[in-house]
mmCIF file of C-alpha atoms in Angstrom:
data_model
loop_
_atom_site.group_PDB
_atom_site.id
_atom_site.type_symbol
_atom_site.label_atom_id
_atom_site.label_comp_id
_atom_site.label_asym_id
_atom_site.label_seq_id
_atom_site.Cartn_x
_atom_site.Cartn_y
_atom_site.Cartn_z
ATOM 1 C CA MET A 241 15.452 -23.157 -35.747
ATOM 2 C CA ILE A 242 13.151 -23.769 -38.086
ATOM 3 C CA LYS A 243 11.580 -26.186 -35.466
ATOM 4 C CA ARG A 244 11.303 -23.306 -32.650
ATOM 5 C CA ILE A 245 9.873 -20.616 -35.470
ATOM 6 C CA PHE A 246 7.081 -23.525 -35.988
ATOM 7 C CA GLN A 247 6.408 -23.982 -32.392
ATOM 8 C CA ALA A 248 6.147 -20.141 -31.652
ATOM 9 C CA LEU A 249 3.575 -19.766 -34.449
ATOM 10 C CA LEU A 250 1.701 -22.760 -33.249
ATOM 11 C CA PHE A 251 1.579 -21.671 -29.888
ATOM 12 C CA THR A 252 0.464 -18.261 -30.844
ATOM 13 C CA LEU A 253 -2.444 -19.324 -33.114
ATOM 14 C CA ILE A 254 -3.788 -21.974 -30.387
ATOM 15 C CA THR A 255 -3.698 -19.297 -27.913
ATOM 16 C CA PHE A 256 -5.618 -16.718 -30.286
ATOM 17 C CA SER A 257 -8.223 -19.353 -31.405
ATOM 18 C CA CYS A 258 -8.736 -20.078 -27.604
ATOM 19 C CA GLN A 259 -9.624 -16.689 -26.233
ATOM 20 C CA LYS A 260 -13.488 -15.938 -25.788
ATOM 21 C CA GLU A 261 -15.222 -14.429 -28.601
ATOM 22 C CA GLN A 262 -16.515 -10.843 -27.858
ATOM 23 C CA LYS A 263 -19.701 -11.419 -26.548
ATOM 24 C CA GLN A 264 -22.305 -9.266 -28.856
ATOM 25 C CA ASP A 265 -24.024 -6.365 -27.085
ATOM 26 C CA PRO A 266 -28.104 -7.332 -27.014
ATOM 27 C CA PHE A 267 -28.838 -3.497 -27.126
ATOM 28 C CA GLU A 268 -26.501 -2.280 -29.814
ATOM 29 C CA ILE A 269 -28.070 -0.606 -32.823
ATOM 30 C CA THR A 270 -25.867 -0.784 -35.816
ATOM 31 C CA PRO A 271 -26.638 -0.435 -39.665
ATOM 32 C CA ASN A 272 -27.867 -3.666 -40.210
ATOM 33 C CA ARG A 273 -28.084 -4.804 -36.692
ATOM 34 C CA ILE A 274 -30.278 -4.151 -33.514
ATOM 35 C CA GLY A 275 -29.197 -6.594 -30.833
ATOM 36 C CA PHE A 276 -29.880 -9.947 -32.333
ATOM 37 C CA LEU A 277 -31.913 -8.868 -35.164
ATOM 38 C CA THR A 278 -30.500 -8.063 -38.742
ATOM 39 C CA ASN A 279 -32.219 -6.665 -41.813
ATOM 40 C CA GLU A 280 -32.282 -10.489 -42.549
ATOM 41 C CA THR A 281 -34.598 -11.886 -39.735
ATOM 42 C CA LYS A 282 -37.628 -13.484 -40.586
ATOM 43 C CA ILE A 283 -40.754 -13.212 -38.510
ATOM 44 C CA SER A 284 -40.292 -17.225 -38.015
ATOM 45 C CA GLN A 285 -36.890 -16.637 -36.238
ATOM 46 C CA LEU A 286 -38.771 -13.979 -33.555
ATOM 47 C CA ASP A 287 -39.518 -16.829 -31.233
ATOM 48 C CA SER A 288 -35.983 -17.898 -30.979
ATOM 49 C CA ILE A 289 -34.083 -14.566 -30.758
ATOM 50 C CA PHE A 290 -36.436 -13.476 -28.559
ATOM 51 C CA ALA A 291 -37.066 -16.646 -26.289
ATOM 52 C CA MET A 292 -36.792 -15.030 -23.180
ATOM 53 C CA ASP A 293 -39.327 -12.043 -23.747
ATOM 54 C CA SER A 294 -42.565 -11.776 -24.813
ATOM 55 C CA ILE A 295 -43.913 -10.963 -28.251
ATOM 56 C CA ALA A 296 -47.308 -9.640 -29.129
ATOM 57 C CA LYS A 297 -48.663 -9.818 -32.881
ATOM 58 C CA LEU A 298 -50.508 -7.291 -33.760
ATOM 59 C CA ILE A 299 -53.370 -7.777 -36.536
ATOM 60 C CA PRO A 300 -54.597 -4.900 -38.774
ATOM 61 C CA SER A 301 -57.824 -4.159 -38.300
ATOM 62 C CA GLY A 302 -60.101 -4.385 -41.820
ATOM 63 C CA THR A 303 -60.402 -0.609 -42.103
ATOM 64 C CA SER A 304 -56.687 0.030 -41.752
ATOM 65 C CA PHE A 305 -54.628 1.166 -44.459
ATOM 66 C CA ASN A 306 -51.611 -0.506 -43.174
ATOM 67 C CA SER A 307 -50.901 -3.962 -44.749
ATOM 68 C CA THR A 308 -47.979 -4.871 -42.486
ATOM 69 C CA THR A 309 -47.957 -6.966 -39.220
ATOM 70 C CA GLU A 310 -46.801 -5.823 -36.310
ATOM 71 C CA PHE A 311 -44.806 -7.218 -33.227
ATOM 72 C CA GLU A 312 -44.367 -5.941 -29.652
ATOM 73 C CA ILE A 313 -41.337 -6.906 -28.043
ATOM 74 C CA TYR A 314 -41.667 -6.903 -24.199
ATOM 75 C CA GLU A 315 -39.206 -8.019 -21.967
ATOM 76 C CA LYS A 316 -40.526 -10.934 -19.176
ATOM 77 C CA GLY A 317 -40.955 -7.649 -16.362
ATOM 78 C CA GLY A 318 -43.293 -5.931 -18.923
ATOM 79 C CA ASN A 319 -41.319 -3.304 -20.279
ATOM 80 C CA LYS A 320 -41.883 -2.770 -23.983
ATOM 81 C CA LEU A 321 -38.384 -3.042 -26.178
ATOM 82 C CA LEU A 322 -39.472 -2.907 -29.403
ATOM 83 C CA VAL A 323 -42.327 -2.596 -31.984
ATOM 84 C CA LEU A 324 -41.515 -4.407 -35.573
ATOM 85 C CA GLU A 325 -43.166 -4.214 -38.639
ATOM 86 C CA ALA A 326 -43.037 -6.801 -41.203
ATOM 87 C CA GLY A 327 -43.910 -5.895 -44.990
ATOM 88 C CA LYS A 328 -46.209 -8.779 -45.610
ATOM 89 C CA GLU A 329 -49.215 -9.756 -43.687
ATOM 90 C CA SER A 330 -48.955 -13.094 -42.319
ATOM 91 C CA ASP A 331 -46.220 -14.058 -44.079
ATOM 92 C CA PRO A 332 -43.416 -16.298 -42.057
ATOM 93 C CA THR A 333 -40.410 -15.707 -44.484
ATOM 94 C CA ALA A 334 -40.922 -12.051 -44.496
ATOM 95 C CA THR A 335 -38.324 -9.646 -42.936
ATOM 96 C CA ILE A 336 -38.505 -6.916 -40.768
ATOM 97 C CA GLU A 337 -38.422 -3.508 -42.237
ATOM 98 C CA ASN A 338 -39.491 -1.041 -39.572
ATOM 99 C CA ILE A 339 -38.094 -1.011 -36.152
ATOM 100 C CA GLN A 340 -39.284 1.250 -33.375
ATOM 101 C CA VAL A 341 -36.660 1.591 -30.718
ATOM 102 C CA ILE A 342 -38.562 2.310 -27.310
ATOM 103 C CA ASP A 343 -36.591 0.619 -24.604
ATOM 104 C CA PRO A 344 -33.344 3.453 -24.148
ATOM 105 C CA ARG A 345 -30.938 0.383 -23.660
ATOM 106 C CA TYR A 346 -30.829 0.275 -27.416
ATOM 107 C CA LYS A 347 -28.052 2.752 -28.427
ATOM 108 C CA THR A 348 -25.706 3.461 -31.667
ATOM 109 C CA PRO A 349 -22.376 3.269 -30.868
ATOM 110 C CA SER A 350 -22.054 7.242 -30.207
ATOM 111 C CA GLY A 351 -24.743 6.598 -27.525
ATOM 112 C CA ILE A 352 -27.959 7.693 -29.259
ATOM 113 C CA SER A 353 -31.057 6.105 -27.917
ATOM 114 C CA SER A 354 -35.066 6.918 -27.809
ATOM 115 C CA LYS A 355 -34.044 9.303 -24.739
ATOM 116 C CA SER A 356 -31.440 11.333 -26.732
ATOM 117 C CA MET A 357 -31.726 14.767 -27.627
ATOM 118 C CA PHE A 358 -31.622 16.419 -31.300
ATOM 119 C CA LYS A 359 -28.211 17.573 -30.157
ATOM 120 C CA ASP A 360 -26.738 14.526 -29.989
ATOM 121 C CA ILE A 361 -27.572 13.028 -33.094
ATOM 122 C CA LYS A 362 -26.459 16.465 -34.933
ATOM 123 C CA ASP A 363 -23.297 16.003 -33.283
ATOM 124 C CA HIS A 364 -22.686 12.500 -34.118
ATOM 125 C CA TYR A 365 -24.293 11.896 -37.381
ATOM 126 C CA THR A 366 -25.005 13.868 -40.851
ATOM 127 C CA ILE A 367 -28.484 14.572 -41.042
ATOM 128 C CA SER A 368 -29.861 13.677 -44.606
ATOM 129 C CA LYS A 369 -33.147 15.575 -44.907
ATOM 130 C CA ILE A 370 -35.660 16.881 -42.378
ATOM 131 C CA ASN A 371 -39.678 16.433 -43.219
ATOM 132 C CA ASN A 372 -41.838 18.904 -41.962
ATOM 133 C CA THR A 373 -45.281 16.793 -41.171
ATOM 134 C CA LEU A 374 -48.285 18.459 -39.045
ATOM 135 C CA SER A 375 -47.122 17.425 -35.452
ATOM 136 C CA THR A 376 -43.482 16.655 -36.169
ATOM 137 C CA ALA A 377 -40.392 17.293 -37.453
ATOM 138 C CA VAL A 378 -38.887 13.927 -39.011
ATOM 139 C CA VAL A 379 -35.147 13.906 -39.169
ATOM 140 C CA PHE A 380 -33.461 11.485 -41.342
ATOM 141 C CA VAL A 381 -29.828 9.695 -41.151
ATOM 142 C CA ASP A 382 -29.246 7.664 -43.806
ATOM 143 C CA SER A 383 -25.740 6.491 -42.298
ATOM 144 C CA ILE A 384 -27.464 4.448 -39.593
ATOM 145 C CA GLN A 385 -31.053 3.948 -41.633
ATOM 146 C CA ALA A 386 -33.093 5.850 -39.133
ATOM 147 C CA TYR A 387 -35.345 8.421 -38.502
ATOM 148 C CA PHE A 388 -36.379 10.459 -35.490
ATOM 149 C CA THR A 389 -39.367 12.407 -34.782
ATOM 150 C CA ILE A 390 -39.590 15.575 -32.827
ATOM 151 C CA ASP A 391 -42.598 16.999 -31.467
ATOM 152 C CA LYS A 392 -43.045 20.489 -33.244
ATOM 153 C CA LYS A 393 -44.027 21.984 -30.032
ATOM 154 C CA GLN A 394 -40.688 22.030 -29.153
ATOM 155 C CA LEU A 395 -39.840 23.873 -32.166
ATOM 156 C CA PRO A 396 -40.396 28.108 -32.716
ATOM 157 C CA GLY A 397 -43.858 29.068 -33.236
ATOM 158 C CA GLU A 398 -43.464 29.656 -37.108
ATOM 159 C CA PHE A 399 -43.298 25.839 -37.733
ATOM 160 C CA GLN A 400 -45.824 24.720 -35.475
ATOM 161 C CA ASN A 401 -49.251 25.125 -37.417
ATOM 162 C CA THR A 402 -47.818 24.608 -40.926
ATOM 163 C CA THR A 403 -46.223 21.721 -43.070
ATOM 164 C CA ASP A 404 -45.160 24.606 -45.909
ATOM 165 C CA THR A 405 -42.118 25.903 -43.936
ATOM 166 C CA LYS A 406 -39.027 24.141 -44.429
ATOM 167 C CA ILE A 407 -37.427 23.080 -41.530
ATOM 168 C CA LYS A 408 -33.478 23.309 -41.011
ATOM 169 C CA ALA A 409 -31.546 21.653 -38.670
ATOM 170 C CA SER A 410 -30.398 25.045 -37.047
ATOM 171 C CA ASP A 411 -34.512 25.615 -36.339
ATOM 172 C CA ILE A 412 -34.508 22.895 -33.948
ATOM 173 C CA PRO A 413 -33.411 23.435 -30.611
ATOM 174 C CA ASP A 414 -30.518 21.174 -29.237
ATOM 175 C CA SER A 415 -32.548 20.229 -26.055
ATOM 176 C CA ALA A 416 -35.702 18.875 -28.428
ATOM 177 C CA LYS A 417 -36.164 15.243 -26.755
ATOM 178 C CA ILE A 418 -36.709 12.701 -29.535
ATOM 179 C CA LYS A 419 -40.402 11.636 -29.652
ATOM 180 C CA HIS A 420 -40.006 8.426 -31.922
ATOM 181 C CA PHE A 421 -36.664 6.563 -32.880
ATOM 182 C CA TRP A 422 -37.295 4.040 -35.971
ATOM 183 C CA ILE A 423 -34.809 2.361 -38.126
ATOM 184 C CA ARG A 424 -35.670 1.486 -41.681
ATOM 185 C CA TRP A 425 -34.687 -1.543 -43.694
ATOM 186 C CA ASP A 426 -35.195 -1.441 -47.071
ATOM 187 C CA ALA A 427 -36.452 -5.021 -48.464
ATOM 188 C CA ASN A 428 -34.230 -4.897 -51.569
ATOM 189 C CA GLU A 429 -30.998 -4.302 -49.508
#
């Protein structure tokens, strides 16, 4: 009897261990991962992660206030996928801190992409805060470490020419399109 139980357990173990691992979605966005990038990815690893794609390094000009190094990631066909920002200029051990999601194939599990509308964000996530800038409303979603910009031309007129008026989620039309989709990974996490 014990021999049969042992054989059944061994058969079950072998069956489960031989099953194929679930393949990672190269376009899925989770709190600490975008496709094959993670919040621990170093600049020196970009060549291997995007071996089938093209990487363009943008070096800040001497007049720029920005001291970050940017990398644009393109598919071999020429479509821009992502813009990556590393916090330390020219340091191959620096990690990626900001990612602008360009390609709409990159999506959160609830389907939010660069082509989504405000209603999609509002229906699936808790909005942490909304900042009123000169030309955009910046919508923060802390649970996925993301922020979205929405052009103020899509908002009611009272918000368009001022940064003093507080914007609430109810002030943004459901049909407002996302202008930019950014992920921010804190360097300290």
